[in-house]
Amino acid sequence: MSLVQHWVDGATFAGASTRTAPVYNPATGAVQREVALATTDDVAAAVAAAKKALPGWAGMSLAKRQQLLFAFREVINARKEELAAILTAEHGKVTSDALGEIARGLEVVELATSLPQLLKGEYSENVSTGVDVYSIKQPVGVVGIISPFNFPAMVPLWFFPMAIAAGNTVVLKPSEKDPSASIWLAERFQEVGLPDGVLNVVNGDKESVDALLDHPDVAAISFVGSTPIAKYIYERGTANGKRVQALGGAKNHMLVLPDADLDLVADSAVNAGFGSAGERCMAISVVVAVEPVADELIGKITERMSGLKVGDGTRNCDMGPLITKEHRDKVAGYLDVATADGASIVVDGRGVEVDGEANGFWLGPTLIDRVPTTSRVYTEEIFGPVLSIVRVKSYEEGLALINGSQYGNGTAIFTNDGGAARRFQNEVTVGMVGINVPIPVPVGYFSFGGWKDSLFGDTKAYGTQAMHFFTREKAITSRWLDPSHGGINLGFPQN
Ligand code: NAD
């Protein structure tokens, strides 16, 4: 069985670890390879390589860095089918969705190619007589990036191209469930000329994450994953004096007003609820229907659900399997919770007919109506193809529900009333809002991130906020000698 190793200092790195974890093909249920789990010393070797590469990389001209990012963009684009096949094999998502993930990741690489513009400082001439002040943006140093299983290419691409563009070097720790995409990306970047040690990949679990959080030479941590781990990462990383951004989990509501176009709503709910088997942090998991639309809407949603093909992502299907058997069982367990809590299961995804092998980690699209807001089905992040319907009487009741959620990642309103939509965008306590758009993932040149327990730290991912996170600003006050302004003055200069 092949072993996915680490990538350190521009080459495959075996490390000292004897621990490994299985990497499944979720569509067959079979272990297809093992992944090495790094030790603290393995992580230290990767950090040392990144530290060694830092002065050369930070000192490289913006033009040369930019050319490397252009070349990286080209090689990913030219070979995206190969990367998509890796995503499908290890994550299970269907090929079209894998290609969509790559396209969204490429957006950030494209943004990173504008590094000369993004890294510009400011300059004020003659702030005091003969004195100029200007600012420059310098890299923070070695950046640790820890990513989740659900976007094995896109989430790493949200961070490392921007970190590297800013002159930092990186140690990336991808999810151990689907590690190969990160290794593939590091190899491609190396092939187009990225200097050794600028991008390193360590595979591993908690031990490697803790090693990054505790290593004194790691200056900043970008994390994406579930809320409890995000909180832990933020607390431990900042306690160690690091700059940390930790993006967490989600429970995204779609508020449907009675004047909405219900066909558009049904299409959107199905796409956003079941795309990527609901394993998206921006998936819609709760439809909040302002009565009297719920019954009609459920009819339209179930009609569309009946046409969804579930199966192996390499075949012509709409939805693939879940990531592991344990996760599938956990998600399916919420159907029992729903029944016990008095909700009604409209479509039951257990026992779904699939175009794939019997041992795959399958759960079909599931729709649950009248979910009590006290039920765990409503309060917890399920992260699977389970869509809940909650019926409310008014906009205000729906808004209060959304604002009462622990999470604040994404939300959407569907209405034809511009005034209601405008009020919603102002009043809702969520970081990313869609208006008649179900998955409002901002494009690369805006920034991605939620509010409340969906983001710990004050900086979002990519967009201009990424350059803020990955650089330290230095303000320089300069005066070139003019003998007429010499002399003793113990106060601040005032004119
Ligand atoms: P996870 O929290 O289990 O794992 C994320 C990363 O943390 C992985 O690299 C993993 O190896 C590491 N990790 C796991 N347990 C750890 C521990 N005890 N100590 C230290 N590190 C640990 O998340 P996941 O299951 O891989 O991904 C799904 C979650 O990620 C969902 O909650 C989803 O909402 C969230 N997510 C959020 C966003 C966002 O932008 N907010 C994007 C994608 C996914």
CSV table of N, CA, C and O and ligand atoms in Angstrom, one decimal, residues 146-151 155 158 173-177 204-206 209-210 223-227 229 232-233 247-250 280-281 381 383 409 448 454, ligand 1:
chain,number,residue,atom,x,y,z
A,146,ILE,N,-3.5,25.2,8.5
A,146,ILE,CA,-4.1,23.9,8.9
A,146,ILE,C,-5.5,23.8,8.3
A,146,ILE,O,-6.3,24.7,8.5
A,147,SER,N,-5.7,22.8,7.4
A,147,SER,CA,-6.9,22.9,6.6
A,147,SER,C,-7.8,21.6,6.9
A,147,SER,O,-7.4,20.6,7.4
A,148,PRO,N,-9.1,21.8,6.5
A,148,PRO,CA,-10.1,20.7,6.8
A,148,PRO,C,-10.2,19.7,5.6
A,148,PRO,O,-9.6,20.0,4.5
A,149,PHE,N,-11.0,18.7,5.8
A,149,PHE,CA,-11.1,17.7,4.7
A,149,PHE,C,-12.0,18.1,3.6
A,149,PHE,O,-11.9,17.6,2.5
A,150,ASN,N,-12.9,19.1,3.8
A,150,ASN,CA,-14.0,19.2,2.8
A,150,ASN,C,-13.6,19.9,1.5
A,150,ASN,O,-14.3,19.8,0.5
A,151,PHE,N,-12.5,20.7,1.6
A,151,PHE,CA,-12.0,21.4,0.4
A,151,PHE,C,-10.5,21.1,0.4
A,151,PHE,O,-9.7,22.0,0.7
A,155,VAL,N,-9.2,25.2,0.1
A,155,VAL,CA,-8.9,25.9,1.4
A,155,VAL,C,-7.4,26.1,1.5
A,155,VAL,O,-6.9,27.2,1.8
A,158,TRP,N,-6.7,29.0,-0.5
A,158,TRP,CA,-7.2,30.3,0.0
A,158,TRP,C,-6.0,31.0,0.7
A,158,TRP,O,-6.0,32.2,0.8
A,173,LYS,N,-0.4,22.0,6.9
A,173,LYS,CA,-0.8,20.7,7.4
A,173,LYS,C,-2.3,20.5,7.0
A,173,LYS,O,-3.2,20.9,7.5
A,174,PRO,N,-2.4,19.7,5.9
A,174,PRO,CA,-3.8,19.4,5.3
A,174,PRO,C,-4.5,18.4,6.2
A,174,PRO,O,-3.9,17.8,7.1
A,175,SER,N,-5.7,18.2,5.9
A,175,SER,CA,-6.5,17.1,6.6
A,175,SER,C,-5.9,15.8,6.3
A,175,SER,O,-5.5,15.5,5.1
A,176,GLU,N,-5.7,14.9,7.3
A,176,GLU,CA,-5.2,13.6,7.1
A,176,GLU,C,-6.1,12.7,6.3
A,176,GLU,O,-5.8,11.6,5.9
A,177,LYS,N,-7.4,13.2,6.2
A,177,LYS,CA,-8.4,12.3,5.5
A,177,LYS,C,-8.2,12.4,4.0
A,177,LYS,O,-8.5,11.4,3.3
A,204,GLY,N,-0.5,15.0,9.1
A,204,GLY,CA,-0.5,14.5,10.5
A,204,GLY,C,-1.8,14.9,11.1
A,204,GLY,O,-2.8,15.2,10.5
A,205,ASP,N,-1.8,14.6,12.4
A,205,ASP,CA,-3.1,14.8,13.2
A,205,ASP,C,-2.8,15.8,14.3
A,205,ASP,O,-2.0,16.8,14.2
A,206,LYS,N,-3.4,15.6,15.5
A,206,LYS,CA,-3.2,16.6,16.6
A,206,LYS,C,-1.8,16.9,16.9
A,206,LYS,O,-1.4,18.0,17.2
A,209,VAL,N,-0.4,19.4,14.6
A,209,VAL,CA,-1.0,20.7,14.8
A,209,VAL,C,-0.5,21.4,16.0
A,209,VAL,O,-0.1,22.6,16.0
A,210,ASP,N,-0.4,20.6,17.1
A,210,ASP,CA,0.2,21.2,18.4
A,210,ASP,C,1.6,21.6,18.2
A,210,ASP,O,2.0,22.7,18.7
A,223,PHE,N,-6.2,28.7,10.2
A,223,PHE,CA,-6.8,27.5,10.4
A,223,PHE,C,-8.2,27.5,9.9
A,223,PHE,O,-8.9,28.5,10.0
A,224,VAL,N,-8.7,26.4,9.3
A,224,VAL,CA,-10.1,26.2,8.9
A,224,VAL,C,-10.5,24.8,9.4
A,224,VAL,O,-9.8,23.8,9.1
A,225,GLY,N,-11.6,24.7,10.1
A,225,GLY,CA,-12.1,23.4,10.5
A,225,GLY,C,-13.4,23.6,11.4
A,225,GLY,O,-14.0,24.7,11.3
A,226,SER,N,-13.6,22.7,12.3
A,226,SER,CA,-14.8,22.7,13.1
A,226,SER,C,-14.6,23.8,14.2
A,226,SER,O,-13.5,24.1,14.6
A,227,THR,N,-15.7,24.2,14.8
A,227,THR,CA,-15.7,25.3,15.8
A,227,THR,C,-14.9,24.9,17.0
A,227,THR,O,-14.1,25.7,17.5
A,229,ILE,N,-12.4,23.0,17.5
A,229,ILE,CA,-11.0,22.9,17.2
A,229,ILE,C,-10.5,24.4,16.8
A,229,ILE,O,-9.4,24.8,17.3
A,232,TYR,N,-9.9,26.2,20.0
A,232,TYR,CA,-8.7,25.6,20.6
A,232,TYR,C,-7.4,26.2,19.9
A,232,TYR,O,-6.5,26.7,20.6
A,233,ILE,N,-7.5,26.2,18.6
A,233,ILE,CA,-6.3,26.7,17.8
A,233,ILE,C,-6.1,28.2,18.2
A,233,ILE,O,-4.9,28.6,18.4
A,247,LEU,N,-11.0,29.9,11.3
A,247,LEU,CA,-12.4,29.8,10.7
A,247,LEU,C,-13.0,28.5,11.2
A,247,LEU,O,-12.4,27.4,11.1
A,248,GLY,N,-14.2,28.6,11.7
A,248,GLY,CA,-14.9,27.5,12.3
A,248,GLY,C,-16.1,27.0,11.5
A,248,GLY,O,-16.2,27.2,10.3
A,249,GLY,N,-17.0,26.3,12.2
A,249,GLY,CA,-18.1,25.6,11.6
A,249,GLY,C,-19.3,26.6,11.3
A,249,GLY,O,-19.1,27.8,11.4
A,250,ALA,N,-20.4,26.0,10.9
A,250,ALA,CA,-21.5,26.8,10.4
A,250,ALA,C,-22.8,26.1,10.5
A,250,ALA,O,-22.9,24.9,10.7
A,280,ARG,N,-20.1,21.2,3.0
A,280,ARG,CA,-19.6,22.6,2.7
A,280,ARG,C,-19.9,23.5,3.9
A,280,ARG,O,-21.0,23.5,4.4
A,281,CYS,N,-18.9,24.3,4.2
A,281,CYS,CA,-19.2,25.2,5.4
A,281,CYS,C,-20.2,26.3,4.9
A,281,CYS,O,-20.7,27.0,5.8
A,381,GLU,N,-24.2,21.6,14.0
A,381,GLU,CA,-23.7,21.5,12.7
A,381,GLU,C,-23.7,20.0,12.3
A,381,GLU,O,-23.1,19.2,12.9
A,383,PHE,N,-23.3,18.8,8.9
A,383,PHE,CA,-22.3,18.6,7.9
A,383,PHE,C,-22.5,17.4,7.0
A,383,PHE,O,-21.6,16.5,6.8
A,409,ASN,N,-21.7,32.1,9.8
A,409,ASN,CA,-20.9,32.0,8.6
A,409,ASN,C,-21.6,32.6,7.4
A,409,ASN,O,-21.3,33.7,6.9
A,448,PHE,N,-13.3,36.2,2.8
A,448,PHE,CA,-14.2,35.1,3.2
A,448,PHE,C,-14.1,34.9,4.7
A,448,PHE,O,-13.0,34.7,5.3
A,454,SER,N,-18.1,31.2,14.0
A,454,SER,CA,-17.6,30.8,12.7
A,454,SER,C,-16.2,31.4,12.4
A,454,SER,O,-15.7,31.0,11.4
B,1,NAD,P1,-11.7,19.3,11.9
B,1,NAD,O1,-11.9,20.5,12.9
B,1,NAD,O2,-12.0,18.0,12.4
B,1,NAD,O3,-10.2,19.3,11.3
B,1,NAD,C1,-9.6,20.5,10.8
B,1,NAD,C2,-8.1,20.3,10.9
B,1,NAD,O4,-7.8,20.3,12.3
B,1,NAD,C3,-7.6,19.1,10.3
B,1,NAD,O5,-6.3,19.4,9.6
B,1,NAD,C4,-7.3,18.1,11.5
B,1,NAD,O6,-6.2,17.3,11.3
B,1,NAD,C5,-7.1,19.1,12.6
B,1,NAD,N1,-7.5,18.6,13.9
B,1,NAD,C6,-8.6,17.7,14.1
B,1,NAD,N2,-8.7,17.5,15.4
B,1,NAD,C7,-7.7,18.2,16.1
B,1,NAD,C8,-7.4,18.4,17.4
B,1,NAD,N3,-8.0,17.7,18.4
B,1,NAD,N4,-6.3,19.2,17.7
B,1,NAD,C9,-5.7,19.8,16.7
B,1,NAD,N5,-6.0,19.7,15.4
B,1,NAD,C10,-7.0,18.9,15.1
B,1,NAD,O7,-12.6,19.7,10.7
B,1,NAD,P2,-13.0,18.8,9.4
B,1,NAD,O8,-13.9,17.7,9.8
B,1,NAD,O9,-11.7,18.4,8.7
B,1,NAD,O10,-13.7,19.8,8.5
B,1,NAD,C11,-15.1,20.1,8.6
B,1,NAD,C12,-15.3,21.3,9.5
B,1,NAD,O11,-14.6,22.5,8.9
B,1,NAD,C13,-16.8,21.7,9.5
B,1,NAD,O12,-17.1,22.1,10.8
B,1,NAD,C14,-16.9,22.9,8.6
B,1,NAD,O13,-17.9,23.8,8.8
B,1,NAD,C15,-15.6,23.6,8.8
B,1,NAD,N6,-15.2,24.4,7.7
B,1,NAD,C16,-15.2,25.7,7.9
B,1,NAD,C17,-14.9,26.6,6.8
B,1,NAD,C18,-15.0,28.0,7.0
B,1,NAD,O14,-14.5,28.7,6.1
B,1,NAD,N7,-15.5,28.6,8.1
B,1,NAD,C19,-14.5,26.0,5.6
B,1,NAD,C20,-14.4,24.7,5.4
B,1,NAD,C21,-14.8,23.8,6.5
